[in-house]
Coordinates of C-alpha atoms in Angstrom, one line a residue:
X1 CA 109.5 105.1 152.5
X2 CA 110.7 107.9 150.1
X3 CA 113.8 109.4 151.9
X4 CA 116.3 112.5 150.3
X5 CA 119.4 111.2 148.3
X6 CA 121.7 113.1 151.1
X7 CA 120.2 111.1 154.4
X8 CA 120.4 107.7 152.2
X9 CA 123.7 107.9 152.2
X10 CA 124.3 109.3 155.8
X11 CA 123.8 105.7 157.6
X12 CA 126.5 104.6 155.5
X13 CA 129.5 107.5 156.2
X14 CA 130.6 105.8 159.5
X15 CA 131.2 102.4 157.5
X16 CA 133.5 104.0 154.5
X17 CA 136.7 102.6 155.2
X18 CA 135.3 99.1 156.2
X19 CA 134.0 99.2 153.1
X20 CA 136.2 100.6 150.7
X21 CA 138.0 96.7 150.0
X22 CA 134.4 95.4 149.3
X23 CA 133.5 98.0 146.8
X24 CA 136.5 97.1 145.2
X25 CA 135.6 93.4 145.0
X26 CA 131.8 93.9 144.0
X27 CA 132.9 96.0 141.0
X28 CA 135.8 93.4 139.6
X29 CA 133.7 90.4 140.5
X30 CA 131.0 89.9 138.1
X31 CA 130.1 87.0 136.0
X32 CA 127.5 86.2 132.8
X33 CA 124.3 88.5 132.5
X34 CA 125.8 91.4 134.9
X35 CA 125.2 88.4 138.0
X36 CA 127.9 87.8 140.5
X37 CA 131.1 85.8 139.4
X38 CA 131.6 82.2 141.0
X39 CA 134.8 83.7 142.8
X40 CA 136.5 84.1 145.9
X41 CA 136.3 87.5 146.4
X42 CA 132.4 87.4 145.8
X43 CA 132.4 84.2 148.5
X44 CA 134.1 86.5 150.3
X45 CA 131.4 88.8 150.0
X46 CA 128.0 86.4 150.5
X47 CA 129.6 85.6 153.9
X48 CA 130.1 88.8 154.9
X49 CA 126.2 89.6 154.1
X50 CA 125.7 86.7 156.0
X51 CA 127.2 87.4 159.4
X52 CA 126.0 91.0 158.9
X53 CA 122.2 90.0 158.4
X54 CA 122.8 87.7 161.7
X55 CA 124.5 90.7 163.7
X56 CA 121.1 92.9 162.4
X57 CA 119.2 89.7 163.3
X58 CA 117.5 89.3 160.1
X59 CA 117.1 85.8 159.0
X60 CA 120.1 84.2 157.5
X61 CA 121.5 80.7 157.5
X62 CA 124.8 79.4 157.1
X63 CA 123.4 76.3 155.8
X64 CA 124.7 75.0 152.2
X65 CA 122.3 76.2 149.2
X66 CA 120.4 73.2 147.6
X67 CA 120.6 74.2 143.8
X68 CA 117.4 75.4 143.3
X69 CA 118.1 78.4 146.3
X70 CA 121.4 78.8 144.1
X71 CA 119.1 79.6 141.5
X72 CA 116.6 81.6 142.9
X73 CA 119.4 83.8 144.0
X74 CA 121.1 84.2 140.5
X75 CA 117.1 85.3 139.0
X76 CA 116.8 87.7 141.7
X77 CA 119.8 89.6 140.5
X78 CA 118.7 91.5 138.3
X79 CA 116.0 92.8 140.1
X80 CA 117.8 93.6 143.0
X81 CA 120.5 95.7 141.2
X82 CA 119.5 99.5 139.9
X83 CA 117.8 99.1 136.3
X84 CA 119.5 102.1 135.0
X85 CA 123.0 101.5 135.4
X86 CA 124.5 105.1 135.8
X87 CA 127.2 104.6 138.3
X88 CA 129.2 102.3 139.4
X89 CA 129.6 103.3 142.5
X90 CA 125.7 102.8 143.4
X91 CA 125.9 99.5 141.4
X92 CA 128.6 98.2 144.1
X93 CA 126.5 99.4 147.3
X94 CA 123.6 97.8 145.5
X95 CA 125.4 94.6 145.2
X96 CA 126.4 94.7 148.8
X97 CA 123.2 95.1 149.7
X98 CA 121.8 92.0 147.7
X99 CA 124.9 90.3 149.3
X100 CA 123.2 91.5 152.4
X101 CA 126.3 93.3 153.7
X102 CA 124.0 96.6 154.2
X103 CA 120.9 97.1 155.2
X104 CA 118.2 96.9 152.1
X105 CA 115.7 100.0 153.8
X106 CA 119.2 102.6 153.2
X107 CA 117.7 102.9 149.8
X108 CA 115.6 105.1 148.4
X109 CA 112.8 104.4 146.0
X110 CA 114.1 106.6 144.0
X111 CA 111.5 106.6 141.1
X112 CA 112.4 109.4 138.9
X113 CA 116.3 107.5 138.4
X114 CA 115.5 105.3 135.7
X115 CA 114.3 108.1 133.7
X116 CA 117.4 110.6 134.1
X117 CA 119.6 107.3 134.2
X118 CA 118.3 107.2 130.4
X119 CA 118.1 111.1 129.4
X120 CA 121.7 111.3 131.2
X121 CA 123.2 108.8 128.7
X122 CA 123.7 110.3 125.0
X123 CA 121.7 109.6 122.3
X124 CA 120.5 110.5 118.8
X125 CA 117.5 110.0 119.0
X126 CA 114.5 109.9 121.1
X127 CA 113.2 106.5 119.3
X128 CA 116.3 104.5 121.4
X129 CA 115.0 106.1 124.5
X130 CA 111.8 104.4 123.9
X131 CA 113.0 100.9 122.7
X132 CA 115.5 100.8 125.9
X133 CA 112.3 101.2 128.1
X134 CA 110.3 98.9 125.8
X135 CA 113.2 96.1 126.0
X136 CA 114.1 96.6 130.2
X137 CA 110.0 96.0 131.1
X138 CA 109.6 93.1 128.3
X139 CA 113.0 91.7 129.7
X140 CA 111.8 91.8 133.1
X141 CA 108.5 90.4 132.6
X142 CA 109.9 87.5 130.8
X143 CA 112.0 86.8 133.3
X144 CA 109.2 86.7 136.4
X145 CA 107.2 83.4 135.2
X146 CA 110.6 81.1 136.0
X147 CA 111.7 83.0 139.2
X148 CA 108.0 82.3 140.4
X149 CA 108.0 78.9 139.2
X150 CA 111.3 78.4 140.7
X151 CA 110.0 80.1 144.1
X152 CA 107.0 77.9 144.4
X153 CA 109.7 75.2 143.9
X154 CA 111.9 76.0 146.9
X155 CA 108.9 77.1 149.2
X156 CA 107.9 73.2 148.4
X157 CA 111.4 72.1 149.2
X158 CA 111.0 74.1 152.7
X159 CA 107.7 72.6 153.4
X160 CA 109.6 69.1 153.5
X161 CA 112.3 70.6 155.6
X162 CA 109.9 72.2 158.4
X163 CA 107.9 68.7 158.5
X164 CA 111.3 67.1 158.8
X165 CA 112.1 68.4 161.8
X166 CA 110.2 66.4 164.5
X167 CA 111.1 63.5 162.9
X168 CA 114.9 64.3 163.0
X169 CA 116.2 63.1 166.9
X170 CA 119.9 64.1 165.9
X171 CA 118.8 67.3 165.3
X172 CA 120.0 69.8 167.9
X173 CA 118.7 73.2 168.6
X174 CA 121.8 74.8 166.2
X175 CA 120.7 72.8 163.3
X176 CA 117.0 73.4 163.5
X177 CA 117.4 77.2 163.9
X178 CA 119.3 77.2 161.0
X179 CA 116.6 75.3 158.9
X180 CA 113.7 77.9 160.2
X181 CA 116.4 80.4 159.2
X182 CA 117.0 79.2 155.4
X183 CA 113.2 79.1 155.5
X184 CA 112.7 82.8 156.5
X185 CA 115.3 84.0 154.5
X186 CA 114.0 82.5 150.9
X187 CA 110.6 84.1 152.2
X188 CA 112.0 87.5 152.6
X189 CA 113.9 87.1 149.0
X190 CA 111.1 86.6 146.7
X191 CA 109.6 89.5 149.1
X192 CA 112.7 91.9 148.3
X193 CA 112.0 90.7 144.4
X194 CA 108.2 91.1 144.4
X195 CA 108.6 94.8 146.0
X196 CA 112.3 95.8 143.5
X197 CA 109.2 94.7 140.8
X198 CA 106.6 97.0 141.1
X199 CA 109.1 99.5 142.1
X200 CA 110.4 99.1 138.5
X201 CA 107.1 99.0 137.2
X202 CA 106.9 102.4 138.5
X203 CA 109.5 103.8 137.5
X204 CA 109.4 102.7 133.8
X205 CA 105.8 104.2 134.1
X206 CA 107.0 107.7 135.5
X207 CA 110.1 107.1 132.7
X208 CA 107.3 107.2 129.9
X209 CA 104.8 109.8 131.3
X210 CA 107.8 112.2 131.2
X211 CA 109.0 110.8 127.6
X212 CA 105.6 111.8 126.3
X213 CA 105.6 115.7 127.2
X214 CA 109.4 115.7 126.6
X215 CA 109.6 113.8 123.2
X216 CA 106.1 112.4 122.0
X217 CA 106.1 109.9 119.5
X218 CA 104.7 106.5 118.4
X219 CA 107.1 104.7 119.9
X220 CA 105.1 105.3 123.4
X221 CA 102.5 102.9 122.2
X222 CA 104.5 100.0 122.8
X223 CA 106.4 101.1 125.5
X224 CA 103.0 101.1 127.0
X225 CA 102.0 97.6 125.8
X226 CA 105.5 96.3 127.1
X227 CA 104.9 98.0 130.8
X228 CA 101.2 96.4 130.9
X229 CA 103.4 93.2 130.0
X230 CA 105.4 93.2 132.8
X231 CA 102.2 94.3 135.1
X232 CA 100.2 91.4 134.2
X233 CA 103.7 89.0 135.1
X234 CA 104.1 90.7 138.2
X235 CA 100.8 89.8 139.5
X236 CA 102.7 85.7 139.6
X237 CA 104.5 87.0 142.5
X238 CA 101.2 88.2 144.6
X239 CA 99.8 84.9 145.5
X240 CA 103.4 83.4 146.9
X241 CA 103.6 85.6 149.8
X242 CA 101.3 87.4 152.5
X243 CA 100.9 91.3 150.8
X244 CA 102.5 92.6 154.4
X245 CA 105.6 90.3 153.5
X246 CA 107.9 93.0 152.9
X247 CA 107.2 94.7 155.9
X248 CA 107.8 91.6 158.1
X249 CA 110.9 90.9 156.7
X250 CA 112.1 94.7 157.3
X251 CA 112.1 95.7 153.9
X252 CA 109.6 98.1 154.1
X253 CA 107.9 100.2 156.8
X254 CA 104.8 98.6 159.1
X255 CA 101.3 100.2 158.2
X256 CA 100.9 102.9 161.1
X257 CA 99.1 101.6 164.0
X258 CA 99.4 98.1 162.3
X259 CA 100.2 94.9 164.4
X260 CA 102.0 92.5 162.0
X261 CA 100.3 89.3 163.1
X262 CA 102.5 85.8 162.8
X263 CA 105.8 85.2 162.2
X264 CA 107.6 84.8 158.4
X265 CA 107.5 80.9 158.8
X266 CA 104.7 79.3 159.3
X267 CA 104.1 75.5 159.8
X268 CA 103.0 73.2 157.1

């Protein structure tokens, strides 16, 4: 899945100016904890993610958010968004692409960017370097058990919507696409989550293999500790979804010669 930095960025040269104004708004617009602002502008941009996943015919719904989907989407933030930080040019096409605007599979894995995101930034010594990496995979970890709790939640919640349906004569075909939608599209979020996690993972890992030829120290030993932290939470994520999620939801590239069997949404 591993693509150069220059043909990342070549999909997106023929949209500049349309979205020039939404880069704009996805830098002003943020709220609490680095998530998007309650706003107009950010409304603005969730719609526009919205009719764009349709036109790529991905799943999205314009049905209202219960509060727990509200939720979910707030705790997959910061996964979704780049865990260094450096620019913030990448951090607006990021948040377009959580918004859905563009495309998620434009970016790269990129696992060697969390590292030079951190030996970019100055510093006076090499014991921050460590602590940074030591608090991002200890953050991250803490923060899996609730978005998995609250995941199981809203898959529950979509269970009762799916079984609904039969039952529901008003119902016409509009309304029940848009249901089998919502479902799909909550699916392929905790999918886009439990693959940004062990990319992270990854690249703390390759952040601290490098740490420990360029600056070796003690500090290493829980940096470490805090990366097998966030390992062990990750694994929470495994049993919600099929292990070929990802790829079914177009996040990620189908095995070669594989035949992804069954659809996103299945019947409960």
């Amino acid at each position: 899945m591993t693509r150069r930095a220059g043909s990342a960025f070549a999909p997106l040269r023929r949209f500049g100016p349309l979205l020039a104004p939404l880069l704009l708004a996805s830098c002003a617009q943020e709220g609490d904890f680095g998530r998007p602002a309650r706003s107009a502008w950010n409304g603005l941009i969730e719609t526009t993610g919205t009719l764009a996943a349709r036109n790529r015919e991905t799943p999205a719904s314009f049905s209202p958010l219960t509060d727990d989907e509200a939720t979910l989407r707030d705790r997959a933030w910061r996964f979704l968004m780049p865990a260094d930080g450096r620019a913030a040019f990448q951090d607006a096409l990021a948040n377009l692409t959580r918004a859905r605007v563009l495309p998620p599979r434009w970016r790269t894995d990129d696992i060697p960017a969390y590292h030079a995101g951190l030996m970019t930034e100055p510093f006076r010594s090499p014991v921050s370097r460590y602590r940074r990496l030591s608090d991002d995979a200890t953050a991250d970890g803490r923060l899996i058990p609730p978005f998995a709790a609250l995941a199981q939640r809203v898959f529950e919640a979509d269970g009762v919507r799916l079984r609904a349906l039969p039952f529901a004569r008003s119902l016409d075909d509009w309304d029940v696409r848009q249901a089998a939608m919502r479902v799909a599209e909550n699916r392929c979020l905790v999918a886009w989550v439990r693959l940004e996690a062990g990319l992270r993972i990854a690249r703390y890992r390759y952040a601290l293999e490098h740490f420990l030829v360029e600056m070796p120290g003690r500090e290493a030993a829980p940096a470490e500790q805090a990366i097998t932290f966030l390992e062990g939470r990750k694994v929470l994520l495994d049993p919600l979804l099929a292990a070929d999620a990802a790829a079914r939801c177009g996040l990620t590239e189908p095995p070669a010669q594989a035949v992804l069997a069954g659809p996103v949404v299945v019947k409960y």
